[in-house]
Tab-separated table of C-alpha atoms and ligand atoms in Angstrom:
chain	number	residue	atom	x	y	z
A	721	MET	CA	96.178	-157.973	-73.524
A	722	THR	CA	94.804	-158.971	-77.208
A	723	VAL	CA	90.829	-158.192	-77.763
A	724	VAL	CA	90.458	-159.532	-81.609
A	725	LEU	CA	86.892	-159.055	-83.270
A	726	ALA	CA	86.639	-161.830	-85.516
A	727	ILE	CA	84.077	-162.666	-88.659
A	728	GLU	CA	82.550	-165.525	-89.488
A	729	THR	CA	80.561	-165.866	-93.398
A	730	SER	CA	82.245	-168.724	-94.939
A	731	CYS	CA	78.592	-170.829	-94.943
A	732	ASP	CA	75.064	-169.964	-94.176
A	733	GLU	CA	75.469	-168.094	-90.466
A	734	THR	CA	76.224	-164.107	-90.500
A	735	ALA	CA	78.716	-163.854	-86.844
A	736	VAL	CA	80.468	-161.931	-85.217
A	737	ALA	CA	82.512	-162.304	-82.056
A	738	ILE	CA	84.824	-160.416	-79.516
A	739	VAL	CA	87.346	-162.317	-77.499
A	740	ARG	CA	90.035	-161.540	-75.188
A	741	ASN	CA	92.802	-163.287	-74.725
A	742	GLY	CA	91.624	-166.310	-77.066
A	743	THR	CA	89.457	-167.355	-74.110
A	744	GLU	CA	87.246	-164.920	-72.923
A	745	VAL	CA	84.177	-164.281	-74.930
A	746	LEU	CA	82.853	-161.164	-74.255
A	747	ALA	CA	79.977	-161.038	-77.502
A	748	ASN	CA	78.954	-163.941	-79.837
A	749	VAL	CA	76.691	-162.994	-82.122
A	750	VAL	CA	75.299	-164.877	-84.740
A	751	SER	CA	72.320	-164.758	-87.135
A	752	SER	CA	71.232	-167.424	-89.340
A	753	GLN	CA	70.031	-167.669	-92.431
A	754	ILE	CA	68.060	-171.381	-92.142
A	755	ASP	CA	64.781	-169.651	-93.082
A	756	ILE	CA	65.499	-168.429	-95.714
A	757	HIS	CA	67.748	-171.364	-97.634
A	758	ALA	CA	64.983	-174.011	-96.089
A	759	GLU	CA	62.490	-173.805	-98.861
A	760	PHE	CA	65.112	-174.536	-101.398
A	761	GLY	CA	66.456	-177.744	-99.052
A	762	GLY	CA	69.956	-176.361	-99.077
A	763	VAL	CA	71.915	-173.207	-98.721
A	764	VAL	CA	72.070	-171.545	-102.396
A	765	PRO	CA	75.137	-169.765	-102.451
A	766	GLU	CA	74.085	-166.542	-104.262
A	767	VAL	CA	71.060	-166.074	-101.470
A	768	ALA	CA	74.077	-166.456	-98.573
A	769	SER	CA	75.913	-163.887	-99.809
A	770	ARG	CA	73.762	-161.275	-100.487
A	771	ALA	CA	72.073	-162.238	-97.088
A	772	HIS	CA	75.443	-161.999	-95.240
A	773	LEU	CA	75.814	-158.420	-96.551
A	774	GLU	CA	72.909	-157.323	-95.235
A	775	MET	CA	73.467	-158.478	-92.150
A	776	LEU	CA	77.008	-157.922	-91.383
A	777	GLU	CA	76.755	-154.502	-90.575
A	778	PRO	CA	74.206	-155.127	-87.823
A	779	VAL	CA	75.607	-158.064	-86.335
A	780	LEU	CA	78.582	-155.947	-85.744
A	781	THR	CA	77.236	-153.689	-84.263
A	782	LYS	CA	75.619	-155.520	-81.955
A	783	ALA	CA	78.636	-157.574	-80.884
A	784	LEU	CA	80.388	-154.030	-80.314
A	785	ASP	CA	76.984	-153.285	-78.429
A	786	ASP	CA	77.539	-156.537	-76.503
A	787	ALA	CA	80.767	-156.275	-75.453
A	788	GLY	CA	80.471	-152.736	-74.538
A	789	MET	CA	83.311	-151.114	-76.846
A	790	THR	CA	84.212	-149.345	-79.799
A	791	GLY	CA	87.003	-150.217	-82.280
A	792	THR	CA	89.507	-148.434	-80.497
A	793	ASP	CA	89.202	-150.913	-77.843
A	794	ILE	CA	90.039	-154.096	-80.846
A	795	ASP	CA	93.131	-154.634	-81.185
A	796	ALA	CA	93.174	-157.210	-84.160
A	797	VAL	CA	91.053	-158.370	-86.586
A	798	ALA	CA	89.840	-161.659	-88.010
A	799	ALA	CA	87.713	-163.215	-90.679
A	800	THR	CA	87.236	-166.675	-91.707
A	801	HIS	CA	89.194	-166.621	-95.495
A	802	GLY	CA	88.437	-170.945	-96.270
A	803	PRO	CA	87.188	-173.200	-96.918
A	804	GLY	CA	84.081	-171.716	-97.472
A	805	LEU	CA	81.662	-170.660	-100.485
A	806	ILE	CA	83.418	-167.810	-102.179
A	807	GLY	CA	80.813	-164.949	-102.236
A	808	ALA	CA	80.609	-165.739	-98.952
A	809	LEU	CA	83.860	-165.981	-96.999
A	810	LEU	CA	84.463	-162.355	-99.643
A	811	VAL	CA	81.805	-160.724	-97.846
A	812	GLY	CA	83.696	-161.959	-94.500
A	813	VAL	CA	87.316	-160.445	-95.402
A	814	SER	CA	86.580	-157.452	-97.161
A	815	GLU	CA	84.974	-156.347	-94.471
A	816	ALA	CA	87.203	-157.379	-91.805
A	817	LYS	CA	90.485	-155.897	-93.727
A	818	ALA	CA	88.223	-152.556	-94.393
A	819	LEU	CA	88.122	-152.756	-90.001
A	820	ALA	CA	91.325	-153.631	-90.078
A	821	LEU	CA	92.885	-150.462	-92.102
A	822	ALA	CA	90.021	-147.766	-90.333
A	823	TRP	CA	90.992	-149.204	-86.999
A	824	ASP	CA	94.636	-149.747	-88.096
A	825	VAL	CA	95.308	-152.819	-86.503
A	826	PRO	CA	96.197	-156.194	-87.609
A	827	TYR	CA	94.378	-158.463	-89.815
A	828	VAL	CA	94.454	-162.002	-89.690
A	829	GLY	CA	92.894	-164.652	-92.016
A	830	VAL	CA	91.623	-168.041	-90.241
A	831	ASN	CA	90.906	-171.361	-91.217
A	832	HIS	CA	87.520	-172.276	-90.675
A	833	MET	CA	88.128	-176.005	-89.776
A	834	GLU	CA	91.531	-174.538	-87.200
A	835	GLY	CA	88.307	-172.484	-85.612
A	836	HIS	CA	86.466	-175.838	-85.100
A	837	LEU	CA	89.525	-176.772	-83.799
A	838	PHE	CA	90.460	-174.127	-81.326
A	839	ALA	CA	86.110	-174.294	-80.090
A	840	THR	CA	87.195	-176.716	-77.630
A	841	PHE	CA	90.008	-174.115	-75.724
A	842	LEU	CA	87.558	-171.573	-75.405
A	843	GLU	CA	86.165	-173.496	-72.758
A	844	GLN	CA	89.290	-175.761	-71.427
A	845	PRO	CA	92.256	-173.573	-72.702
A	846	ASP	CA	94.640	-175.949	-70.780
A	847	LEU	CA	93.698	-179.140	-72.111
A	848	GLU	CA	97.242	-181.047	-72.676
A	849	PRO	CA	98.067	-182.652	-75.895
A	850	PRO	CA	98.485	-185.303	-77.556
A	851	LEU	CA	94.950	-184.648	-78.468
A	852	VAL	CA	92.743	-186.650	-80.902
A	853	VAL	CA	90.047	-184.127	-82.758
A	854	LEU	CA	87.138	-185.342	-83.917
A	855	LEU	CA	85.930	-183.005	-86.556
A	856	VAL	CA	82.475	-183.039	-88.217
A	857	SER	CA	80.341	-180.426	-90.057
A	858	GLY	CA	78.568	-180.102	-92.964
A	859	GLY	CA	81.631	-180.042	-95.672
A	860	HIS	CA	84.316	-181.861	-93.476
A	861	THR	CA	84.592	-185.540	-91.494
A	862	LEU	CA	88.407	-185.297	-90.069
A	863	ILE	CA	90.052	-186.914	-87.014
A	864	VAL	CA	92.873	-184.391	-86.034
A	865	HIS	CA	96.214	-185.680	-84.552
A	866	LEU	CA	96.901	-182.624	-82.346
A	867	GLU	CA	100.423	-182.711	-81.057
A	868	ALA	CA	100.566	-179.622	-80.068
A	869	LEU	CA	98.597	-176.021	-80.858
A	870	GLY	CA	99.140	-175.262	-84.481
A	871	ARG	CA	100.582	-178.933	-84.737
A	872	TYR	CA	98.236	-181.640	-86.406
A	873	ARG	CA	98.108	-184.530	-88.844
A	874	ILE	CA	95.095	-185.591	-90.049
A	875	LEU	CA	94.524	-189.218	-89.485
A	876	GLY	CA	91.559	-190.071	-91.390
A	877	SER	CA	88.827	-188.085	-93.464
A	878	THR	CA	85.894	-189.477	-95.351
A	879	ILE	CA	86.402	-191.041	-98.592
A	880	ASP	CA	82.955	-189.454	-99.620
A	881	ASP	CA	80.295	-187.645	-98.005
A	882	ALA	CA	81.005	-185.697	-94.947
A	883	ALA	CA	79.069	-186.890	-91.483
A	884	GLY	CA	76.547	-183.557	-91.395
A	885	GLU	CA	76.005	-184.072	-95.371
A	886	ALA	CA	74.831	-187.576	-94.688
A	887	PHE	CA	72.161	-186.032	-92.099
A	888	ASP	CA	71.321	-183.521	-94.536
A	889	LYS	CA	70.913	-186.043	-97.332
A	890	VAL	CA	68.713	-188.313	-95.362
A	891	ALA	CA	66.721	-185.586	-93.950
A	892	ARG	CA	65.941	-184.338	-97.173
A	893	TYR	CA	65.310	-187.834	-98.915
A	894	LEU	CA	62.871	-187.848	-96.057
A	895	ASP	CA	61.161	-184.552	-95.881
A	896	LEU	CA	62.203	-183.358	-92.974
A	897	GLY	CA	63.838	-180.625	-93.606
A	898	TYR	CA	67.004	-179.131	-93.579
A	899	PRO	CA	69.380	-178.466	-91.683
A	900	GLY	CA	68.679	-182.229	-91.308
A	901	GLY	CA	70.894	-183.027	-88.390
A	902	PRO	CA	69.110	-180.985	-85.754
A	903	VAL	CA	65.698	-182.560	-86.592
A	904	ILE	CA	67.234	-186.140	-86.578
A	905	ASP	CA	68.623	-185.588	-83.630
A	906	ARG	CA	65.269	-184.408	-82.271
A	907	LEU	CA	63.009	-187.464	-84.243
A	908	ALA	CA	65.484	-190.329	-83.015
A	909	THR	CA	64.873	-189.548	-78.961
A	910	GLU	CA	61.416	-191.307	-80.126
A	911	GLY	CA	62.581	-194.197	-81.974
A	912	ASP	CA	64.343	-197.051	-81.914
A	913	PRO	CA	68.194	-196.921	-82.289
A	914	THR	CA	68.315	-200.932	-82.734
A	915	ALA	CA	65.175	-200.903	-85.308
A	916	ILE	CA	67.203	-201.128	-88.497
A	917	LYS	CA	70.688	-202.749	-88.503
A	918	PHE	CA	72.103	-200.178	-91.249
A	919	PRO	CA	75.849	-200.638	-92.568
A	920	ARG	CA	78.821	-199.325	-90.810
A	921	GLY	CA	81.035	-198.355	-93.172
A	922	LEU	CA	84.794	-198.981	-92.960
A	923	LEU	CA	84.380	-200.166	-89.443
A	924	THR	CA	86.100	-203.864	-89.675
A	925	LYS	CA	89.918	-203.294	-88.430
A	926	GLY	CA	92.546	-203.507	-90.577
A	927	ASN	CA	90.889	-201.900	-93.436
A	928	VAL	CA	93.783	-199.506	-95.362
A	929	GLY	CA	92.268	-196.195	-94.021
A	930	ASP	CA	91.665	-197.231	-90.677
A	931	PHE	CA	90.403	-194.068	-89.690
A	932	ASP	CA	88.894	-193.305	-92.587
A	933	PHE	CA	84.804	-192.553	-93.181
A	934	SER	CA	82.542	-193.601	-96.012
A	935	PHE	CA	79.018	-192.406	-95.676
A	936	SER	CA	77.445	-192.364	-98.952
A	937	GLY	CA	76.778	-196.739	-98.540
A	938	LEU	CA	74.607	-195.487	-95.300
A	939	LYS	CA	72.739	-193.026	-97.207
A	940	THR	CA	72.043	-195.630	-100.204
A	941	ALA	CA	70.654	-198.532	-97.311
A	942	VAL	CA	67.960	-195.857	-95.956
A	943	ILE	CA	66.482	-195.228	-99.226
A	944	ASN	CA	66.666	-198.520	-100.315
A	945	TYR	CA	65.193	-199.771	-97.014
A	946	VAL	CA	62.482	-197.291	-97.383
A	947	ARG	CA	61.790	-198.216	-100.755
A	948	LYS	CA	61.429	-202.299	-98.948
A	949	HIS	CA	59.106	-200.785	-96.072
A	950	PRO	CA	57.436	-198.219	-96.597
A	951	GLU	CA	56.051	-198.652	-93.490
A	952	ALA	CA	58.858	-197.943	-91.368
A	953	THR	CA	58.291	-194.637	-88.901
A	954	ASP	CA	60.504	-191.427	-89.001
A	955	ALA	CA	61.395	-192.123	-85.716
A	956	ASP	CA	62.743	-195.371	-86.117
A	957	LEU	CA	64.772	-194.369	-89.068
A	958	ALA	CA	66.496	-191.366	-87.652
A	959	ALA	CA	67.652	-193.370	-84.649
A	960	SER	CA	68.531	-196.228	-86.050
A	961	PHE	CA	70.737	-194.116	-89.490
A	962	GLN	CA	72.178	-191.765	-85.902
A	963	GLU	CA	73.272	-194.759	-84.330
A	964	ALA	CA	75.428	-195.796	-87.728
A	965	VAL	CA	76.729	-192.653	-87.758
A	966	VAL	CA	77.536	-192.389	-84.555
A	967	ASP	CA	78.810	-195.669	-83.438
A	968	VAL	CA	81.249	-195.155	-86.706
A	969	LEU	CA	82.450	-191.577	-85.847
A	970	VAL	CA	83.048	-192.654	-82.029
A	971	THR	CA	84.764	-196.382	-82.622
A	972	LYS	CA	87.463	-194.724	-84.930
A	973	ALA	CA	87.472	-191.563	-82.954
A	974	MET	CA	88.166	-193.900	-79.587
A	975	ARG	CA	90.814	-196.207	-81.930
A	976	ALA	CA	92.874	-193.186	-82.880
A	977	ALA	CA	93.090	-192.154	-79.164
A	978	ASP	CA	94.567	-195.550	-78.665
A	979	HIS	CA	96.332	-195.178	-81.628
A	980	VAL	CA	98.510	-192.100	-80.638
A	981	ALA	CA	98.574	-192.140	-77.079
A	982	ALA	CA	96.356	-189.726	-76.545
A	983	LYS	CA	95.768	-187.689	-72.888
A	984	GLY	CA	92.142	-186.326	-74.318
A	985	VAL	CA	89.308	-186.274	-77.120
A	986	CYS	CA	87.837	-183.408	-77.889
A	987	LEU	CA	84.308	-183.292	-80.281
A	988	GLY	CA	84.057	-179.968	-82.936
A	989	GLY	CA	82.166	-179.490	-85.541
A	990	GLY	CA	77.821	-178.613	-86.772
A	991	VAL	CA	77.449	-182.926	-86.013
A	992	ALA	CA	79.160	-182.570	-82.429
A	993	ALA	CA	75.834	-180.678	-81.498
A	994	ASN	CA	74.256	-184.194	-81.749
A	995	SER	CA	72.980	-185.434	-78.198
A	996	ARG	CA	73.918	-188.976	-79.212
A	997	LEU	CA	77.497	-188.414	-80.488
A	998	ARG	CA	77.937	-186.133	-77.200
A	999	GLU	CA	76.650	-188.680	-74.678
A	1000	ARG	CA	78.529	-192.060	-76.541
A	1001	PHE	CA	81.586	-189.664	-76.999
A	1002	ALA	CA	82.136	-188.947	-73.485
A	1003	GLU	CA	81.068	-192.566	-72.261
A	1004	GLU	CA	83.551	-193.942	-74.270
A	1005	ALA	CA	86.404	-191.628	-73.084
A	1006	ALA	CA	85.600	-191.996	-69.473
A	1007	GLU	CA	85.902	-196.402	-69.928
A	1008	ARG	CA	89.673	-195.497	-71.279
A	1009	GLY	CA	90.093	-192.648	-68.252
A	1010	ILE	CA	91.212	-189.737	-70.882
A	1011	ASP	CA	90.305	-186.375	-70.448
A	1012	CYS	CA	86.788	-185.611	-72.672
A	1013	LEU	CA	86.069	-182.274	-74.233
A	1014	VAL	CA	82.535	-181.471	-76.299
A	1015	PRO	CA	82.259	-177.722	-76.603
A	1016	ALA	CA	78.890	-176.246	-75.657
A	1017	ARG	CA	76.522	-176.597	-78.855
A	1018	ALA	CA	76.820	-172.710	-79.553
A	1019	PHE	CA	80.713	-173.372	-80.298
A	1020	CYS	CA	80.012	-176.597	-81.691
A	1021	THR	CA	78.049	-174.969	-84.653
A	1022	ASP	CA	79.539	-172.327	-86.824
A	1023	ASN	CA	80.126	-168.801	-84.827
A	1024	ALA	CA	83.209	-166.295	-84.637
A	1025	ALA	CA	84.102	-166.897	-81.055
A	1026	MET	CA	85.963	-169.765	-82.151
A	1027	ILE	CA	87.303	-167.618	-85.172
A	1028	ALA	CA	88.876	-165.348	-82.735
A	1029	ALA	CA	90.135	-168.131	-80.421
A	1030	ALA	CA	92.228	-169.359	-83.290
A	1031	ALA	CA	92.956	-165.865	-84.648
A	1032	THR	CA	94.353	-164.853	-81.419
A	1033	TRP	CA	96.924	-168.482	-81.490
A	1034	ARG	CA	97.804	-167.470	-85.372
A	1035	LEU	CA	98.582	-163.892	-84.334
A	1036	ALA	CA	101.086	-164.784	-81.452
A	1037	ASN	CA	103.000	-167.753	-83.316
A	1038	ASP	CA	102.499	-166.363	-87.449
A	1039	GLY	CA	102.030	-162.701	-87.121
A	1040	PRO	CA	99.486	-161.012	-89.277
A	1041	THR	CA	97.876	-161.723	-92.359
A	1042	GLY	CA	98.535	-159.198	-95.110
A	1043	LEU	CA	95.690	-157.529	-96.968
A	1044	ASP	CA	96.649	-158.838	-100.138
A	1045	ASP	CA	95.348	-162.354	-99.044
A	1046	GLY	CA	91.913	-163.208	-100.572
A	1047	ALA	CA	90.017	-165.983	-99.728
A	1048	THR	CA	90.381	-170.125	-100.395
A	1049	PRO	CA	87.059	-172.096	-100.887
A	1050	ASN	CA	88.755	-176.014	-101.025
A	1051	LEU	CA	91.382	-174.479	-98.014
A	1052	ALA	CA	93.038	-177.292	-96.398
A	1053	LEU	CA	93.494	-177.384	-92.479
A	1054	PRO	CA	97.214	-176.770	-91.799
A	1055	THR	CA	99.387	-180.227	-91.600
A	1056	VAL	CA	102.805	-180.999	-90.167
B	1271	LIG	O1	80.001	-176.578	-88.656
B	1271	LIG	P1	78.681	-176.488	-89.042
B	1271	LIG	O2	77.760	-175.760	-88.442
B	1271	LIG	O3	78.644	-175.893	-90.710
B	1271	LIG	C1	80.054	-176.435	-91.611
B	1271	LIG	O4	81.255	-175.642	-91.137
B	1271	LIG	O5	79.899	-177.223	-92.277
B	1271	LIG	O6	77.769	-178.039	-89.657
B	1271	LIG	C2	76.613	-177.734	-90.200
B	1271	LIG	C3	76.132	-179.349	-90.064
B	1271	LIG	C4	74.962	-179.606	-90.832
B	1271	LIG	O7	74.807	-180.559	-91.532
B	1271	LIG	C5	73.865	-180.086	-89.773
B	1271	LIG	O8	72.679	-180.819	-90.256
B	1271	LIG	C6	74.777	-180.525	-88.797
B	1271	LIG	O9	76.113	-180.015	-88.520
B	1271	LIG	N1	73.844	-180.912	-87.662
B	1271	LIG	C7	73.767	-181.477	-86.571
B	1271	LIG	C8	73.555	-181.044	-85.225
B	1271	LIG	N2	73.335	-179.638	-85.447
B	1271	LIG	C9	73.798	-179.126	-86.887
B	1271	LIG	N3	73.886	-182.661	-86.870
B	1271	LIG	C10	73.625	-184.025	-86.252
B	1271	LIG	N4	72.903	-183.651	-85.031
B	1271	LIG	C11	72.963	-182.252	-84.710
B	1271	LIG	N5	72.198	-181.687	-83.347
B	1272	LIG	ZN1	81.610	-175.024	-89.650
């Protein structure tokens, strides 16, 4: 039995979770800084680091309380050590190392994207590889071929904006607030997804990067459309934009699943909280008769339970991370 306490502070959520054996979530506390950053229209790195410093102790105390545990019950302490904002990452990494020293247990540095990938296994640990995982967040858009746990090949990624970034930028342009994903998701339910035919970037089969994405042209198309058609409603714009993003994400992920003869497909990352994406993803997987795992929304957006799940696997397979390990803002997903 391994009880891992994990800390996630890579961006704008201060999160601590306690997970037993990589799947049993005993505590999952997330404190969001959205209200603090909203007035600036995006995450301000320096403000994020200060807020993490302020919130980490109370979040940690709550997680231990929720699990009914003290330091003596914890077998390892983990933290996200990249990718993310350097100042924000260092708050979590420093705290995790200090706790590991104080409690005399191993420290594990976790890749944030591997965390998003493990969110799927929190709920369905027996999911059988090979799998195709679509990881869509504010900073990344990846199609990952998971040959086995810890064995990843990146089949495709974005050549410009990440999917979440596109949601955030379009929402910002339309003055809908930050973060853009949840607002557009909500507004889209009132609009017509076929009202405006926005471009589907790099969708044509036969393109060189068959599994790569491009969202910056779509963002420009929305801006140009609004300039020409000021009468367009936010709801129709949101629904049509979202449909274009979802169309490309789902089509490419399923194409990748066919390509590697995957037994199943999974979703991960903040954009995986999107209602339309979840719906289309599940429909298309069902059509193919393959497994489909769409994690609960709370495990899609940033949280520390997914970091604990990844840490449990890494600790068992690679051992602890040295206390001289720091934080790496542009850390890549480890691939084979
Ligand atoms: O994974 P995440 O919480 O943080 C990063 O690692 O980046 O992802 C945040 C991103 C933001 O761009 C946000 O707008 C997007 O996820 N997001 C959504 C939804 N909820 C969050 N995008 C579309 N629909 C949603 N419901
Ligand atoms: Zn994330």
